[in-house]
mmCIF file of C-alpha atoms in Angstrom:
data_model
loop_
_atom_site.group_PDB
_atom_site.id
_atom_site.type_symbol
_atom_site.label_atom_id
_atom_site.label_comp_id
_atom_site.label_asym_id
_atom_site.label_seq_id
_atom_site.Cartn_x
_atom_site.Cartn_y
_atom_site.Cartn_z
ATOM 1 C CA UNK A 1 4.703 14.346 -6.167
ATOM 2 C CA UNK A 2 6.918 11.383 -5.800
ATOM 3 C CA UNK A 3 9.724 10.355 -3.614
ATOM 4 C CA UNK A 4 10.031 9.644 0.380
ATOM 5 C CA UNK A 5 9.275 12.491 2.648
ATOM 6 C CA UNK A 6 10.158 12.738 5.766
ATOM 7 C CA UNK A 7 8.503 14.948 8.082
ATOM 8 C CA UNK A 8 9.289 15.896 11.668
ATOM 9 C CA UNK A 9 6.832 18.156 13.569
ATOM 10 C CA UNK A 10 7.940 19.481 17.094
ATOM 11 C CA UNK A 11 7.066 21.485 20.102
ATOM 12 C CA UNK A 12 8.385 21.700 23.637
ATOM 13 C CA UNK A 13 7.162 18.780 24.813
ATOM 14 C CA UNK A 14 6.609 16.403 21.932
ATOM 15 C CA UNK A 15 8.061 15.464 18.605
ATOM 16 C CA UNK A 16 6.657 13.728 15.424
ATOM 17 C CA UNK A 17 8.102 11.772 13.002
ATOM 18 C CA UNK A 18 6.465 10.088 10.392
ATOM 19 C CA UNK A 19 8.204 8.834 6.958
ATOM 20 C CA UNK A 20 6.138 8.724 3.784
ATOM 21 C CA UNK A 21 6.618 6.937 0.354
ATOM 22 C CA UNK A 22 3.195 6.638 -1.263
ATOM 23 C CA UNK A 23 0.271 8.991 -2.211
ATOM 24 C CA UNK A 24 -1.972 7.542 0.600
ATOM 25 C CA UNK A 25 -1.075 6.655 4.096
ATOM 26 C CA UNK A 26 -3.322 5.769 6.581
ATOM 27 C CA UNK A 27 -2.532 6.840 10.037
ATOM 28 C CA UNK A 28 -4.063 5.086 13.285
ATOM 29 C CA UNK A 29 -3.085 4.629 16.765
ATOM 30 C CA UNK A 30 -4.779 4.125 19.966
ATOM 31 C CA UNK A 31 -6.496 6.921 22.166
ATOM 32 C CA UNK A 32 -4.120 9.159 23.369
ATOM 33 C CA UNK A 33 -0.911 8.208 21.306
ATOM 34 C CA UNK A 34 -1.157 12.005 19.952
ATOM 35 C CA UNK A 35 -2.735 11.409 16.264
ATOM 36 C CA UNK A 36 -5.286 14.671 17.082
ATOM 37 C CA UNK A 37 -2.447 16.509 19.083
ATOM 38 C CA UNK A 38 -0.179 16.403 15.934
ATOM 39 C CA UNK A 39 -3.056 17.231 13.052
ATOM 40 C CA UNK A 40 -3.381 20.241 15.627
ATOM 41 C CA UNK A 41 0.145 21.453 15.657
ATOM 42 C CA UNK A 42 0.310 21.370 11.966
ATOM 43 C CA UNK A 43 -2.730 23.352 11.807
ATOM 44 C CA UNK A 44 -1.390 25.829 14.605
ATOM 45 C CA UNK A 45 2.011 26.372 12.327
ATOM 46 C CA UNK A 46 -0.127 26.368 9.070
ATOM 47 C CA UNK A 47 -2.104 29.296 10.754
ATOM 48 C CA UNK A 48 0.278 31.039 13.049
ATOM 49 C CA UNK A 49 3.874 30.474 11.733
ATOM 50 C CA UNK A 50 6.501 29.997 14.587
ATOM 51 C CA UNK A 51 4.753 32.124 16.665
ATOM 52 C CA UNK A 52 2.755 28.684 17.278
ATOM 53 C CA UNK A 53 5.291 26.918 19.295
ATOM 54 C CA UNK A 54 5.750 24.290 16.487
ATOM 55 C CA UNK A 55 8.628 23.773 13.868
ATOM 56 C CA UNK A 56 7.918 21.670 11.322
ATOM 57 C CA UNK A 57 11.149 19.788 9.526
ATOM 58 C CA UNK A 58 10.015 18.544 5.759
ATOM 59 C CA UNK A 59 10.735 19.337 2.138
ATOM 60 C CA UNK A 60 7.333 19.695 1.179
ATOM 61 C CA UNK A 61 4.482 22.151 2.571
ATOM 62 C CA UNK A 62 2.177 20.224 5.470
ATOM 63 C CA UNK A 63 -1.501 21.327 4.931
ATOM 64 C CA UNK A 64 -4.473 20.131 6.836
ATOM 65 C CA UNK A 65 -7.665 19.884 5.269
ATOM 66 C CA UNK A 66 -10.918 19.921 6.862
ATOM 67 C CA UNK A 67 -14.606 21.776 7.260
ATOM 68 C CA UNK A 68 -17.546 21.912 4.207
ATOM 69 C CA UNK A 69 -14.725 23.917 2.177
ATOM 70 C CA UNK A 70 -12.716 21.202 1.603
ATOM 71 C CA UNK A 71 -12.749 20.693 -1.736
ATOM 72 C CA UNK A 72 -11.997 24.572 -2.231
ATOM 73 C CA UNK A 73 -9.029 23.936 -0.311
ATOM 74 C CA UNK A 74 -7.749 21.351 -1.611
ATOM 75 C CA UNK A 75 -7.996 22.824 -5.188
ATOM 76 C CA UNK A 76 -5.778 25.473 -4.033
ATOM 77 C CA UNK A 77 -3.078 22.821 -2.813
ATOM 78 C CA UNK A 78 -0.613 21.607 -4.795
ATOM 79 C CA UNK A 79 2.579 19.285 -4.415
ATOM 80 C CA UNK A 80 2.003 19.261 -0.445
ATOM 81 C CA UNK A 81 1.418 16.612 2.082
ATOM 82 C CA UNK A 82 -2.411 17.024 3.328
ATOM 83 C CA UNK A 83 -3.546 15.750 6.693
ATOM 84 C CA UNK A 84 -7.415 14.944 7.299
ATOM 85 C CA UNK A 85 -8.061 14.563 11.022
ATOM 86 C CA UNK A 86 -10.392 12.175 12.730
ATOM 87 C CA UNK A 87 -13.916 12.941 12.038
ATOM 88 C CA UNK A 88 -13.844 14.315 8.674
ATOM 89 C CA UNK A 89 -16.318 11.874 7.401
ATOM 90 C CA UNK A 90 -15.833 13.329 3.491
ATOM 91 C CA UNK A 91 -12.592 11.251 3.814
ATOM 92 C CA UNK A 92 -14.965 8.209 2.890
ATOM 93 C CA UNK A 93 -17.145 9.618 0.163
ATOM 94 C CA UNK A 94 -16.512 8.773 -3.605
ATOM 95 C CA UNK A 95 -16.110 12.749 -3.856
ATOM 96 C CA UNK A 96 -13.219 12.432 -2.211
ATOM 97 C CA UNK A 97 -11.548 9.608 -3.813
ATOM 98 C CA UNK A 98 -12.329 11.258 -7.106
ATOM 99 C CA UNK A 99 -10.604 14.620 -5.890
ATOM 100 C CA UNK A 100 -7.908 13.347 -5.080
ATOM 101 C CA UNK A 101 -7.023 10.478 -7.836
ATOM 102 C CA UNK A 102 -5.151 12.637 -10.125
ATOM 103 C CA UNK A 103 -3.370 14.957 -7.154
ATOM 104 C CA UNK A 104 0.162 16.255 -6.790
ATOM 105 C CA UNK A 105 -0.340 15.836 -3.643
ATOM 106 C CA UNK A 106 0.524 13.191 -1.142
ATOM 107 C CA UNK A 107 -2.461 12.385 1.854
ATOM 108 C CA UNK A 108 -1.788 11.954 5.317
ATOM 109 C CA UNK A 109 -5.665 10.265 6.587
ATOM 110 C CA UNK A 110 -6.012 9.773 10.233
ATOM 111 C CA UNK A 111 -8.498 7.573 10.750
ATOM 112 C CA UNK A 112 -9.706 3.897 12.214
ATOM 113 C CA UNK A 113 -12.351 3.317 9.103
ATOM 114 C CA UNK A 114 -11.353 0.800 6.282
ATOM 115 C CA UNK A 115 -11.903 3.325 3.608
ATOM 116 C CA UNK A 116 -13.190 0.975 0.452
ATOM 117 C CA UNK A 117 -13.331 3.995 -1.819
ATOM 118 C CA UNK A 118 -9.254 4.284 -2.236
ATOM 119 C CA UNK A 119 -6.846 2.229 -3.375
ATOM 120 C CA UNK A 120 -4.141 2.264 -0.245
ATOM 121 C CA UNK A 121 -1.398 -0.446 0.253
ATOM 122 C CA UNK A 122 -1.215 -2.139 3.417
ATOM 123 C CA UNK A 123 2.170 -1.388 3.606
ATOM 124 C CA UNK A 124 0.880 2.596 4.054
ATOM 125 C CA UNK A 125 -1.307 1.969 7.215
ATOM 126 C CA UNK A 126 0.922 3.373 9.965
ATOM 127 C CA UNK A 127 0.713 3.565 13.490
ATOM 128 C CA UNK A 128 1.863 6.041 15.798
ATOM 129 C CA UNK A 129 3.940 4.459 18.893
ATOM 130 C CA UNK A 130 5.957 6.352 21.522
ATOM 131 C CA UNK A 131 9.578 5.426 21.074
ATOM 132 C CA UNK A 132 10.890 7.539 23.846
ATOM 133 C CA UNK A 133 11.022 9.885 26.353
ATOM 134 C CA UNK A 134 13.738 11.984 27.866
ATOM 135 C CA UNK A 135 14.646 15.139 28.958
ATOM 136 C CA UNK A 136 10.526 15.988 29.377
ATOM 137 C CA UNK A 137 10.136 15.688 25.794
ATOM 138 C CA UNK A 138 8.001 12.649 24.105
ATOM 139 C CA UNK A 139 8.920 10.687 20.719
ATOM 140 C CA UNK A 140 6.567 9.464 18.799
ATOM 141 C CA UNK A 141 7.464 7.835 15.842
ATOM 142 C CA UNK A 142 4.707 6.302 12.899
ATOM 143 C CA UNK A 143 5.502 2.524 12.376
ATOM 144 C CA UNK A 144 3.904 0.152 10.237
ATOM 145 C CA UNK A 145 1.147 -2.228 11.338
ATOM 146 C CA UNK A 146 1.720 -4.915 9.346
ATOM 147 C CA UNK A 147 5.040 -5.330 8.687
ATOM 148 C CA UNK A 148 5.612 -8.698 9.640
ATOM 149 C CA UNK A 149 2.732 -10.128 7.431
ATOM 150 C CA UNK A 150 3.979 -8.718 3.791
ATOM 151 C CA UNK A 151 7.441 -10.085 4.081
ATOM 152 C CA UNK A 152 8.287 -12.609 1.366
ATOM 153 C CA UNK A 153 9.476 -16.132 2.291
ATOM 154 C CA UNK A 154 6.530 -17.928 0.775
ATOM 155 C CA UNK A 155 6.131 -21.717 2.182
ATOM 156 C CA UNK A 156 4.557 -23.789 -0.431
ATOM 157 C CA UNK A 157 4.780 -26.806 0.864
ATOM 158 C CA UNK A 158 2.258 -28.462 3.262
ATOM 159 C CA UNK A 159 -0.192 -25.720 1.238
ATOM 160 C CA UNK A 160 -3.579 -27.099 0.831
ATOM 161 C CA UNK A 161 -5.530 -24.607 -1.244
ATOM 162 C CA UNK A 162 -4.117 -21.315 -2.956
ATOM 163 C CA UNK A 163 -6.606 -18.535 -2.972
ATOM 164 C CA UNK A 164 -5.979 -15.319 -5.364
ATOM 165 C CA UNK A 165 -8.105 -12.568 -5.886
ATOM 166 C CA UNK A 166 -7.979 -12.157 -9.586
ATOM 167 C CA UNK A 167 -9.989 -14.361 -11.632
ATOM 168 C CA UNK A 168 -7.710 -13.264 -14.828
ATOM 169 C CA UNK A 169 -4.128 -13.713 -15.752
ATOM 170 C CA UNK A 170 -3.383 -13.689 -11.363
ATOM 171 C CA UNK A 171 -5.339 -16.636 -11.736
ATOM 172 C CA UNK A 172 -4.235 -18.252 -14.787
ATOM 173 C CA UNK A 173 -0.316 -18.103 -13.271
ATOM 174 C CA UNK A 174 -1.445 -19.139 -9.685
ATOM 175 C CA UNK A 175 -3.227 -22.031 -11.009
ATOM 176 C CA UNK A 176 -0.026 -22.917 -12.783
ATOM 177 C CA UNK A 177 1.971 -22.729 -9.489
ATOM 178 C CA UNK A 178 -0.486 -24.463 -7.337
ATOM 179 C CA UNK A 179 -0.260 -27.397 -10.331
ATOM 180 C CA UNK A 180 3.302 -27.686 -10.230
ATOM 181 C CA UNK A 181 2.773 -28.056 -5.569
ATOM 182 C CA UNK A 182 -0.426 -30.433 -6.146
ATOM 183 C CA UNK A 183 -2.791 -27.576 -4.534
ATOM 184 C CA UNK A 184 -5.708 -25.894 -6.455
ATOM 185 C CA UNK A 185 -6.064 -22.529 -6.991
ATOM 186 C CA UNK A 186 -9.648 -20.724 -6.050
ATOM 187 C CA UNK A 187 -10.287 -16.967 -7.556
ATOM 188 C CA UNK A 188 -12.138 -14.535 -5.411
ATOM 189 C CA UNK A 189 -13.359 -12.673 -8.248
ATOM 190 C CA UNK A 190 -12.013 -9.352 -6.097
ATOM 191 C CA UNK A 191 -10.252 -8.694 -3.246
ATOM 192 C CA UNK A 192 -13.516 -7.892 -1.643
ATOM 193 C CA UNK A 193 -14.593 -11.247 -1.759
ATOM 194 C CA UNK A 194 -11.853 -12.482 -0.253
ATOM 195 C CA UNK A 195 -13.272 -12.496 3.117
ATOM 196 C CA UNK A 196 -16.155 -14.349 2.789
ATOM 197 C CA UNK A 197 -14.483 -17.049 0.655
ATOM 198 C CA UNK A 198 -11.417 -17.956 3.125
ATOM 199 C CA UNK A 199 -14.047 -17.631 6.216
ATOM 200 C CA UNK A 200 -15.361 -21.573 5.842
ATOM 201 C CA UNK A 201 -12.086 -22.613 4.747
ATOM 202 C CA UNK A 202 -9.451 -20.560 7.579
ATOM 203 C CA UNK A 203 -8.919 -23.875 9.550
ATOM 204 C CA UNK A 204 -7.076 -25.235 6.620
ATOM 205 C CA UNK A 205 -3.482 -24.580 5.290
ATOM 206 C CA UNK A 206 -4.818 -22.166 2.668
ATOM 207 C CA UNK A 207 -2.193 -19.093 0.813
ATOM 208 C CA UNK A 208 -4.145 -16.139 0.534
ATOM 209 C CA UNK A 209 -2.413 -13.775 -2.408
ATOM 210 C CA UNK A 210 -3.690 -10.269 -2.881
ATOM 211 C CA UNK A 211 -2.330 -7.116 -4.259
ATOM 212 C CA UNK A 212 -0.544 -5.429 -1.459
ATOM 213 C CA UNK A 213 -0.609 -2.261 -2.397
ATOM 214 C CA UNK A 214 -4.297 -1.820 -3.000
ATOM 215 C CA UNK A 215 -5.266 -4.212 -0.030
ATOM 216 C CA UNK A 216 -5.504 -1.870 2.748
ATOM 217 C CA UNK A 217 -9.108 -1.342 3.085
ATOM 218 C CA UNK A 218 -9.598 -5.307 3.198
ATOM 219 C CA UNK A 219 -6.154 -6.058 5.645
ATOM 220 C CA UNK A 220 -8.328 -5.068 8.897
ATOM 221 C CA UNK A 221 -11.144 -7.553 8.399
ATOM 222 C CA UNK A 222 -8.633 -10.277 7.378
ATOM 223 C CA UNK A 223 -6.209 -9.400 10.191
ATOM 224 C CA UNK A 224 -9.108 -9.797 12.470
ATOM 225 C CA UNK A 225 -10.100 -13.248 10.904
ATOM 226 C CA UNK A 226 -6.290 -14.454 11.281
ATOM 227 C CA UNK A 227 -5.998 -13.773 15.448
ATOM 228 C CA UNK A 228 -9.008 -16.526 15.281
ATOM 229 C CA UNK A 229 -7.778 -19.922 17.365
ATOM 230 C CA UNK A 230 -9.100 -22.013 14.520
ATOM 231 C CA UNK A 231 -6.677 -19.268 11.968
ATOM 232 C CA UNK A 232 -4.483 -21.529 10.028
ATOM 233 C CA UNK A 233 -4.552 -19.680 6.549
ATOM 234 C CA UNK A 234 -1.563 -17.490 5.481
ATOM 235 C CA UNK A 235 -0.906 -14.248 3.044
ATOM 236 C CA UNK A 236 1.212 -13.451 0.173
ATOM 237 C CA UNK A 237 0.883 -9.831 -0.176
ATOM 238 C CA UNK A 238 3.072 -8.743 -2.951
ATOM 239 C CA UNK A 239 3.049 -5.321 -4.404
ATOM 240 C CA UNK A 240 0.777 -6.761 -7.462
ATOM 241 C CA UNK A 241 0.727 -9.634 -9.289
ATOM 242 C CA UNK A 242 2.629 -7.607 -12.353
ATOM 243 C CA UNK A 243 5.308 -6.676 -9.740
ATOM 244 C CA UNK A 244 5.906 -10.538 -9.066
ATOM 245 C CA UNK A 245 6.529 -10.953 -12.820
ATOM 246 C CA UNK A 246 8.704 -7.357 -13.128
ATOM 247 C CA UNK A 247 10.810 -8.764 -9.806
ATOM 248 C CA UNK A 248 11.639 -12.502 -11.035
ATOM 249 C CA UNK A 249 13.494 -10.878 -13.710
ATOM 250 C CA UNK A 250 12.085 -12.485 -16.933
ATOM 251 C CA UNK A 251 12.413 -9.227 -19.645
ATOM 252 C CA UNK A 252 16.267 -8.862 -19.013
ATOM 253 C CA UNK A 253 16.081 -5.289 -18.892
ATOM 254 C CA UNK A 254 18.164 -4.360 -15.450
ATOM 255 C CA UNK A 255 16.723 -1.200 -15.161
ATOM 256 C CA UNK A 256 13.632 -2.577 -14.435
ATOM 257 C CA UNK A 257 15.017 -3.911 -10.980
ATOM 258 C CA UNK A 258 16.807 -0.889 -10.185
ATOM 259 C CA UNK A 259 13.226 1.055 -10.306
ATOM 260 C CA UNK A 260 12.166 -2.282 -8.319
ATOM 261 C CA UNK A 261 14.484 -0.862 -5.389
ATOM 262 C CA UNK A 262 13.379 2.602 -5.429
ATOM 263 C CA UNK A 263 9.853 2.826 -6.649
ATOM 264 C CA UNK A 264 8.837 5.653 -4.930
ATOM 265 C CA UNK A 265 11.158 7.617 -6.620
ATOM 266 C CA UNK A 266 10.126 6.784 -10.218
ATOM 267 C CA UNK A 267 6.192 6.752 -9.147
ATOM 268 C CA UNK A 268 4.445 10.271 -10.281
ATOM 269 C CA UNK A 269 1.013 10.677 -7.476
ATOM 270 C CA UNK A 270 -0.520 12.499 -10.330
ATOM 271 C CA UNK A 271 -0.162 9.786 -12.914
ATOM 272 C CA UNK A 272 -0.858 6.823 -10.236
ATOM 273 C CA UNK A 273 -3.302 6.441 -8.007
ATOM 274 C CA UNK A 274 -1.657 3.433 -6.666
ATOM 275 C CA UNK A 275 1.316 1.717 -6.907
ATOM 276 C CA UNK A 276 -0.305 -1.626 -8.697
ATOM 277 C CA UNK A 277 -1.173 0.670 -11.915
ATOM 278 C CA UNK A 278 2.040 1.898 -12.182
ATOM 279 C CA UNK A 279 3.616 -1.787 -12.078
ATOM 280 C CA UNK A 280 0.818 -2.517 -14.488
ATOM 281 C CA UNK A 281 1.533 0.248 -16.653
ATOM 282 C CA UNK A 282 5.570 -0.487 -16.263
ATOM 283 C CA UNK A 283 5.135 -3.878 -17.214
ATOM 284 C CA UNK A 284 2.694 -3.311 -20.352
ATOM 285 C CA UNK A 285 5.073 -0.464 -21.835
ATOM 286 C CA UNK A 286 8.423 -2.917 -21.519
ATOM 287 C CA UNK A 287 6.117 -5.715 -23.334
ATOM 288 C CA UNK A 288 4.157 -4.268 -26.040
ATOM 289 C CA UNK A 289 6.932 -4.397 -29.037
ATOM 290 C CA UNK A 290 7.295 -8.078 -28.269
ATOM 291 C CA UNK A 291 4.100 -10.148 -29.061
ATOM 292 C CA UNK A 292 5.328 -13.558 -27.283
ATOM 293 C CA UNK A 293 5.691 -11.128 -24.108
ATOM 294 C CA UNK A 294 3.253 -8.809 -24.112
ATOM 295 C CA UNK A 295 1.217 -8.550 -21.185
ATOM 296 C CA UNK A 296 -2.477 -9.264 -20.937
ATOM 297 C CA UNK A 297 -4.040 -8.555 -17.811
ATOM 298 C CA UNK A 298 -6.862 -10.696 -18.994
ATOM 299 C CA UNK A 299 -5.032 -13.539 -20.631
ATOM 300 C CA UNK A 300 -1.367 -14.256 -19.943
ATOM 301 C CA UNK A 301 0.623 -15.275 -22.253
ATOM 302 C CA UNK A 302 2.124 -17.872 -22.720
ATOM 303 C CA UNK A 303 6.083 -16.990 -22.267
ATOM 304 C CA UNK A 304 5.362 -16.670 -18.440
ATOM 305 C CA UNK A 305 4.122 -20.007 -17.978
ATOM 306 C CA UNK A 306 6.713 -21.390 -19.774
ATOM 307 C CA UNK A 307 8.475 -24.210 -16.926
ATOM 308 C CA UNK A 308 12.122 -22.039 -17.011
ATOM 309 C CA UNK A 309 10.230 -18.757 -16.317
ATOM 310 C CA UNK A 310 7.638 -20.446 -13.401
ATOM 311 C CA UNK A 311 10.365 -21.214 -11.684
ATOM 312 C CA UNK A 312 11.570 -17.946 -11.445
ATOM 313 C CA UNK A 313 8.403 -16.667 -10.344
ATOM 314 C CA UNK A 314 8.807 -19.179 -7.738
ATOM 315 C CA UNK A 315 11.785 -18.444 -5.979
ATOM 316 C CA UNK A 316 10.978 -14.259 -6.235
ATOM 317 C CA UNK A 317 7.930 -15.938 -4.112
ATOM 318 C CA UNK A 318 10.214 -17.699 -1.441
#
């Protein structure tokens, strides 16, 4: 499956609406917003029909899986959107995450755990809100949570450390960019390091970069760390580090920024698990037949260090 979905699930006194554009999305919300009440009025139209009470408005089946059978389920669902409720604690297990890595399927996963076992973006961790409410009927509408912290608009200056988590080519081109801004560049070795390496150092003016789009099972922790009084440090979240270099424009192939706008409509569920390997794949395919360009992810080459091409990087950054 690919694409954005939108799906709309009513009844006589409530309405749904949730818009998806990736294979995982993590819903949350606090007690009572509805996230249980909706899993069970898709599962009352999956079972019953309109005979339920609910309509449900999308262009792709709404399943819900759940029980000790779910793996015989979901082998018998295809090119749907799947909802997992609260409470289904398989959502967590490597069992899972292996079922579902080469789906057709897109997941729906309502839950408050940081699940480290799959690779979601924190763009994809949604949170149900009531929008309005009139004529007795309640809105709800999914929003997401961190919005405001993956926007672009970079500040380098006044930075005092840059922290990455790649210790590879992320690393090499950071360390470049911190050189040109007189600010070192620290790897993480991981994204799940990055925690306990910007915890002594969160008082100081340090630029956290990560791979948004597999950095949702870390974004909670490091949310948590930047509400802190002492919290000076800031994030970079782009998509990856492979999507910087696709974005800044430096292959002069414009098609490659047209797929930039809509990527959810060139990114296959079944081929990707997450949006980062399909930049990475993108980005190694449009290099390989020219050696000066082609992409490493554990040395860069040269050509996008070069000064002409840094500064591109740059201002994609800002």
């Amino acid at each position: 499956m690919k694409g954005k979905h939108k799906i709309e699930v009513r009844s006589g006194r409530v309405v749904f609406t949730i818009e998806l554009e990736r294979n995982i999305t993590i819903l949350r919300g606090d007690s009572a917003t509805g996230k249980t009440t909706l899993v069970e009025m898709l599962q009352a139209y999956e079972t019953y029909g309109r005979q339920s009470g609910v309509t449900v408005s999308c262009d792709k089946p709404c399943r819900v899986l759940s029980g000790v059978n779910w793996e015989l389920q979901l082998n018998a669902t295809h090119d749907s959107i799947v909802f997992v409720d609260e409470g289904s604690t398989f959502v967590s297990s490597l069992d899972f995450a292996r079922a579902i890595q080469h789906s057709d399927n897109y997941y729906v996963l309502v839950t408050r755990e940081d699940l480290s076992t799959l690779p979601y973006s924190v763009n994809a961790i949604l949170e149900l809100k009531k929008t309005t409410s009139r004529f007795k009927r309640t809105y709800n509408k999914a929003y997401p949570v961190y919005d405001s912290l993956t926007a672009s608009n970079v500040q380098l200056e006044g930075v005092e450390k840059l922290l990455t988590e790649d210790a590879n080519s992320g690393y090499q081109l950071f360390t470049k960019v911190g050189e040109k801004y007189g600010v070192a560049c620290i790897s993480a070795a991981g994204k799940d390091n990055i925690k306990q390496k910007i915890f002594p150092m969160k008082s100081e003016k340090v630029l956290v970069i990560a791979d948004g789009a597999a950095f949702g099972p870390q974004m909670n922790d490091i949310y948590r760390l930047m509400q802190e009084d002492s919290a000076k440090f800031s994030l970079y979240l782009p998509e990856s580090m492979e999507w910087l270099l696709l974005k800044a424009d430096l292959l002069g192939q414009p098609d490659i920024l047209e797929i930039l706008e809509h990527p959810a409509d060139f990114i296959e569920s079944s081929e990707f698990f997450s949006w980062e390997r399909f930049f990475t794949n993108l980005l190694e395919q449009r290099t390989k037949d020219v050696p000066y360009m082609r992409y490493d992810k554990a040395k860069l080459p040269e050509f996008y260090l070069q000064e002409e091409n840094l500064e591109k990087i740059i201002a994609e950054m800002g």
